Amino acid sequence: MANGITVQAPAPPAARRMTMQKLMRRRSTTALALALPLILLISGLVIYPAFFAMYLSMLDRKMETFTGMRNILFLMHFDTFWMVVKQSCIFALSAVFFKALIGFVTSHLVHNLPPKGQRKWRGMLLVPWVIPTAMSTIAWFWLFDPAYSAINWILAKFGIGPVPWLGVTSWARFSVILVNVWYGAPFFLIMYLAALKSVPDQLYEAAAIDGANWWQKVWYVTLPMMRNIIAITMLFSLIVTFANFDIVRILTAGGPVDSTHVFATWAFSLGIQGNNIPMGASVSLFMLPILGVAAFFILRDINRRGSSV
Amino acid sequence: MTSSKSFTRRRFLATTAAASAVTLSPPFIRTSRAAGKISVAFWDHWVPGANKAMEAVCHEWAAKNKVDISIDFITSQGAKLELTIAAEKLAKSGHDLVQPSAWSPAAYAEDFEPVDDIMAAAIKANGPTYPIVDYLAKIKGHWVAAPAVTGSQLKPPCARISLLKKFADLDVTKMYAGPGGHSDKALQDAWTWDKYLDVAIKCAKGGVPFGLGLSGTTDYVDWAGALFHAYGAELVNAKGDVTVNSDNTKQVLEWAQRLVPALPKDVIAWDDASNNKAFISGQASLIMNPPSAWAVAKRDNPAVASDTWIFATPKGPKGRYAPALPFFWAVWKFSPNKSAAKSLLAHLLSRQSAERFVAASVGYDIPGFKNLRDFKTWSEVDPPKGVVYNYPPTPDQIVTVAGSPAPVHVANQIYTQGLMTKMIAKCTFEKESIKDTIAWAEKQLAAYTMM
């Protein structure tokens, strides 16, 4: 052309159709199309709220002025915050440990039941996990009720108690952990049961021929075969337990004297009830680095084992 | 010709009511925009049937003004009301008129439409507001919300007549008499927090202790707040200085150390329903509560209900403080139909509306205006006759909210964190010294002032 610019002629319709067809035939395009609903869902319900929470945490109480890291720095110097960090760790780690332990033991018990009765037991043991947490926790609250506790009523028949389930720090912590374990152990049970069923019988037979006893079979066959599922389940549970809100909120509301507050309940108390949403957002964001570190180590361990297999 | 008709009290009330209704009606111009739709959210009342009165009042206003109205009732259980208001603030979308709880008007002052004009007319018609209403909703000289009638409550002693007479030789119906009766002034003067402690100990010895919770829920924070005020124990003063370390605070905590052994052992774990349950089941001789406990007892345990009497809070060295927890009505600035919302607000604040709300709540609701204390409901409700007659605050009572007079955002944290009940719990259940308790509170309060 006179001005030296070459203008490309538009591709004829047939050529455009070919390009589209090629694009659609590519596996990555199909994968993206299939994953798109999930990507949109996670973007809308997880990523956007997370970034919005970060933005909120950097505002002042009235959500008008940008204050940078002020809220985070303030929390670092607040005694109650460190108490909440400690309690969240105690709550999450001990609950996950007992859920894993109970899940492991019960999954073995159920696995060894005759197939006929196994379905009934599986169904019954899943009940705590199926009931909405708020409902089951209210039932637990009634069992622990300061004045009308059914558990204390039974204990009284044996001359024990009354136990201040929710009125003394140690008992209150025990109670919230107990309810969390009761609710979450079936998840471990079902995951471990699935893992157990995928362990080839030949491995146990070979171990039996080598003279391995029950404990050695568990230690040298079952556990190595279940390691990845145990790690993934524990990571998943750790995230959910750390972020727990409903059980603590309903049972103790963080009391007595803040001794059962976890991140979510304290964030709610400061942010929603105390009308300081940026401060509440800052508290809840502290879960992110703690869980990030845990996720990093657990997933790294799984990857290493995966590549060494 | 001269009229011989006498101007009776009833006629006076009717005339003033009509006049106030006229005064309160703002110049709502029914333009195509203003007469459109309006969406409102009210607190879901505890008292059965109370929401119906609200619906009726709103629909009557809507029909008269040709406005489509949709009404939501939102429970305060689980802080659902606060959550809704926070979400609407952030989304800048939602209802046109909302009913925030005590601390929200100040927190959302920039987001609520000023209602100075409506409040000026309401005050003119209904008399002055209680000072705590100003403290909570008049921000930088402007009303950002109006005191709601529905839900606004006091938490005075709600006691069993026979038990206090039997175990402590105290006739509460004589001390605060019902309609037509003469209250014993000497008994009222002797009704101090020390006398209260003496009665609590005697009732506990009789096997029916006072049901005073010490957790961080509203019922317990409210009574503790009135106690602290009565002794002049300010945690943070109006300027924002932490003033908890005082002889007055020590006095309160010493008093609490004598009281707690006379309370049920589990009060530290009580929720807002626990005191009601203890009272209705006959296990507690006195609780600090609005008449809702009595209303439920009337349904579930009539013997307890007919033995119940509600009367003024004891007085302390600094006065007789009545613990209150008011609600408000506010119009969002983002409301697309502000003129209609404000018109409805004015209608809700009229004397006739207030009287209907009080009647529907069997006297539970306490309007925030001093001239709206004379409704017949409080005289007529029974059994026993006059049970809530002394529920509205008498002139010698200072209506207060726990945490005041601290700057509202600090008082909000003091209240919602239940700092006062925690202080009592620390120096009683947790066996800490009063000195250590105050030192701990000082740190907490210093943090609240910096938030």
GROMACS .gro file of C-alpha atoms in nm, chain B residues 126-305:
model
  180
  435ASN     CA    1  -4.403   1.335   7.295
  436GLY     CA    2  -4.175   1.523   7.530
  437PRO     CA    3  -3.799   1.501   7.569
  438THR     CA    4  -3.604   1.184   7.505
  439TYR     CA    5  -3.410   0.991   7.768
  440PRO     CA    6  -3.047   1.112   7.773
  441ILE     CA    7  -2.918   0.770   7.661
  442VAL     CA    8  -3.125   0.800   7.345
  443ASP     CA    9  -2.939   1.122   7.266
  444TYR     CA   10  -2.610   0.958   7.362
  445LEU     CA   11  -2.667   0.670   7.120
  446ALA     CA   12  -2.834   0.836   6.823
  447LYS     CA   13  -2.762   1.210   6.824
  448ILE     CA   14  -2.423   1.220   6.661
  449LYS     CA   15  -2.236   1.550   6.625
  450GLY     CA   16  -2.557   1.737   6.701
  451HIS     CA   17  -2.772   1.552   6.446
  452TRP     CA   18  -3.024   1.277   6.494
  453VAL     CA   19  -2.921   0.986   6.270
  454ALA     CA   20  -3.194   0.757   6.403
  455ALA     CA   21  -3.512   0.785   6.605
  456PRO     CA   22  -3.581   0.585   6.924
  457ALA     CA   23  -3.789   0.284   6.829
  458VAL     CA   24  -4.080   0.196   7.051
  459THR     CA   25  -4.081  -0.173   6.965
  460GLY     CA   26  -3.809  -0.371   7.133
  461SER     CA   27  -3.679  -0.087   7.350
  462GLN     CA   28  -3.672  -0.230   7.697
  463LEU     CA   29  -3.566  -0.185   8.056
  464LYS     CA   30  -3.433  -0.464   8.276
  465PRO     CA   31  -3.556  -0.392   8.626
  466PRO     CA   32  -3.605  -0.650   8.901
  467CYS     CA   33  -3.873  -0.903   8.814
  468ALA     CA   34  -3.940  -1.087   9.138
  469ARG     CA   35  -4.162  -1.338   9.314
  470ILE     CA   36  -4.380  -1.147   9.561
  471SER     CA   37  -4.429  -1.436   9.803
  472LEU     CA   38  -4.066  -1.552   9.808
  473LEU     CA   39  -3.921  -1.209   9.884
  474LYS     CA   40  -4.182  -1.165  10.156
  475LYS     CA   41  -4.119  -1.508  10.302
  476PHE     CA   42  -3.739  -1.515  10.302
  477ALA     CA   43  -3.645  -1.148  10.324
  478ASP     CA   44  -3.955  -0.991  10.479
  479LEU     CA   45  -3.977  -0.751  10.187
  480ASP     CA   46  -4.319  -0.663  10.046
  481VAL     CA   47  -4.238  -0.540   9.698
  482THR     CA   48  -4.603  -0.457   9.624
  483LYS     CA   49  -4.595  -0.219   9.920
  484MET     CA   50  -4.260  -0.072   9.817
  485TYR     CA   51  -4.380  -0.012   9.461
  486ALA     CA   52  -4.758  -0.025   9.470
  487GLY     CA   53  -4.983  -0.099   9.175
  488PRO     CA   54  -5.237   0.136   9.012
  489GLY     CA   55  -5.432   0.335   9.269
  490GLY     CA   56  -5.207   0.223   9.554
  491HIS     CA   57  -4.962   0.426   9.761
  492SER     CA   58  -4.601   0.321   9.742
  493ASP     CA   59  -4.407   0.317  10.068
  494LYS     CA   60  -4.151   0.597  10.027
  495ALA     CA   61  -3.944   0.477  10.324
  496LEU     CA   62  -3.915   0.130  10.172
  497GLN     CA   63  -3.817   0.282   9.838
  498ASP     CA   64  -3.546   0.490  10.002
  499ALA     CA   65  -3.414   0.179  10.173
  500TRP     CA   66  -3.413  -0.012   9.842
  501THR     CA   67  -3.039   0.011   9.783
  502TRP     CA   68  -2.789  -0.231   9.630
  503ASP     CA   69  -2.687  -0.323   9.987
  504LYS     CA   70  -3.046  -0.412  10.068
  505TYR     CA   71  -3.060  -0.602   9.739
  506LEU     CA   72  -2.754  -0.802   9.845
  507ASP     CA   73  -2.913  -0.876  10.182
  508VAL     CA   74  -3.232  -1.000  10.013
  509ALA     CA   75  -3.030  -1.207   9.763
  510ILE     CA   76  -2.843  -1.382  10.044
  511LYS     CA   77  -3.163  -1.451  10.238
  512CYS     CA   78  -3.339  -1.591   9.931
  513ALA     CA   79  -3.038  -1.809   9.849
  514LYS     CA   80  -3.051  -1.948  10.204
  515GLY     CA   81  -3.418  -2.018  10.141
  516GLY     CA   82  -3.325  -2.226   9.834
  517VAL     CA   83  -3.450  -1.976   9.575
  518PRO     CA   84  -3.150  -1.763   9.475
  519PHE     CA   85  -3.156  -1.460   9.249
  520GLY     CA   86  -3.108  -1.556   8.883
  521LEU     CA   87  -2.836  -1.312   8.785
  522GLY     CA   88  -2.617  -1.437   8.502
  523LEU     CA   89  -2.254  -1.336   8.472
  524SER     CA   90  -2.176  -1.423   8.112
  525GLY     CA   91  -2.148  -1.164   7.836
  526THR     CA   92  -2.504  -1.167   7.706
  527THR     CA   93  -2.720  -0.857   7.713
  528ASP     CA   94  -2.939  -0.935   8.015
  529TYR     CA   95  -2.635  -0.969   8.239
  530VAL     CA   96  -2.428  -0.689   8.092
  531ASP     CA   97  -2.726  -0.460   8.145
  532TRP     CA   98  -2.774  -0.530   8.515
  533ALA     CA   99  -2.400  -0.514   8.577
  534GLY     CA  100  -2.393  -0.180   8.394
  535ALA     CA  101  -2.661  -0.036   8.622
  536LEU     CA  102  -2.469  -0.161   8.927
  537PHE     CA  103  -2.144   0.002   8.812
  538HIS     CA  104  -2.327   0.327   8.738
  539ALA     CA  105  -2.500   0.327   9.076
  540TYR     CA  106  -2.159   0.324   9.246
  541GLY     CA  107  -2.014   0.581   9.004
  542ALA     CA  108  -1.771   0.326   8.862
  543GLU     CA  109  -1.701   0.462   8.515
  544LEU     CA  110  -1.474   0.239   8.312
  545VAL     CA  111  -1.396   0.507   8.053
  546ASN     CA  112  -1.509   0.867   8.089
  547ALA     CA  113  -1.681   1.075   7.824
  548LYS     CA  114  -1.347   1.212   7.704
  549GLY     CA  115  -1.220   0.860   7.638
  550ASP     CA  116  -0.981   0.837   7.935
  551VAL     CA  117  -0.960   0.497   8.103
  552THR     CA  118  -1.090   0.557   8.454
  553VAL     CA  119  -1.160   0.205   8.573
  554ASN     CA  120  -0.894   0.215   8.844
  555SER     CA  121  -1.100   0.389   9.110
  556ASP     CA  122  -1.233   0.330   9.459
  557ASN     CA  123  -1.581   0.312   9.311
  558THR     CA  124  -1.483   0.014   9.094
  559LYS     CA  125  -1.325  -0.157   9.395
  560GLN     CA  126  -1.646  -0.102   9.588
  561VAL     CA  127  -1.850  -0.265   9.311
  562LEU     CA  128  -1.619  -0.566   9.290
  563GLU     CA  129  -1.619  -0.609   9.669
  564TRP     CA  130  -1.997  -0.600   9.659
  565ALA     CA  131  -1.996  -0.860   9.381
  566GLN     CA  132  -1.766  -1.085   9.583
  567ARG     CA  133  -2.032  -1.094   9.853
  568LEU     CA  134  -2.312  -1.155   9.604
  569VAL     CA  135  -2.168  -1.435   9.390
  570PRO     CA  136  -2.169  -1.705   9.662
  571ALA     CA  137  -2.545  -1.646   9.687
  572LEU     CA  138  -2.601  -1.708   9.315
  573PRO     CA  139  -2.640  -2.043   9.138
  574LYS     CA  140  -2.300  -2.200   9.073
  575ASP     CA  141  -2.333  -2.194   8.695
  576VAL     CA  142  -2.431  -1.830   8.628
  577ILE     CA  143  -2.105  -1.767   8.446
  578ALA     CA  144  -2.229  -1.995   8.165
  579TRP     CA  145  -2.585  -1.864   8.142
  580ASP     CA  146  -2.727  -1.737   7.818
  581ASP     CA  147  -3.014  -1.487   7.786
  582ALA     CA  148  -3.270  -1.765   7.820
  583SER     CA  149  -3.122  -1.912   8.141
  584ASN     CA  150  -3.254  -1.647   8.380
  585ASN     CA  151  -3.599  -1.670   8.222
  586LYS     CA  152  -3.599  -2.048   8.259
  587ALA     CA  153  -3.484  -2.026   8.620
  588PHE     CA  154  -3.759  -1.777   8.701
  589ILE     CA  155  -4.042  -1.944   8.511
  590SER     CA  156  -3.958  -2.285   8.657
  591GLY     CA  157  -3.970  -2.137   9.005
  592GLN     CA  158  -3.603  -2.188   9.083
  593ALA     CA  159  -3.515  -1.819   9.101
  594SER     CA  160  -3.678  -1.558   9.320
  595LEU     CA  161  -3.564  -1.253   9.122
  596ILE     CA  162  -3.420  -1.179   8.782
  597MET     CA  163  -3.337  -0.854   8.605
  598ASN     CA  164  -3.551  -0.868   8.296
  599PRO     CA  165  -3.826  -0.703   8.091
  600PRO     CA  166  -4.177  -0.846   8.135
  601SER     CA  167  -4.114  -1.117   7.873
  602ALA     CA  168  -4.030  -1.367   8.148
  603TRP     CA  169  -4.362  -1.287   8.314
  604ALA     CA  170  -4.545  -1.314   7.977
  605VAL     CA  171  -4.404  -1.662   7.917
  606ALA     CA  172  -4.477  -1.765   8.277
  607LYS     CA  173  -4.837  -1.654   8.222
  608ARG     CA  174  -4.857  -1.915   7.946
  609ASP     CA  175  -4.634  -2.188   8.091
  610ASN     CA  176  -4.655  -2.151   8.467
  611PRO     CA  177  -4.949  -1.926   8.568
  612ALA     CA  178  -4.880  -1.973   8.939
  613VAL     CA  179  -4.541  -1.804   8.898
  614ALA     CA  180  -4.686  -1.531   8.674
   0.00000   0.00000   0.00000
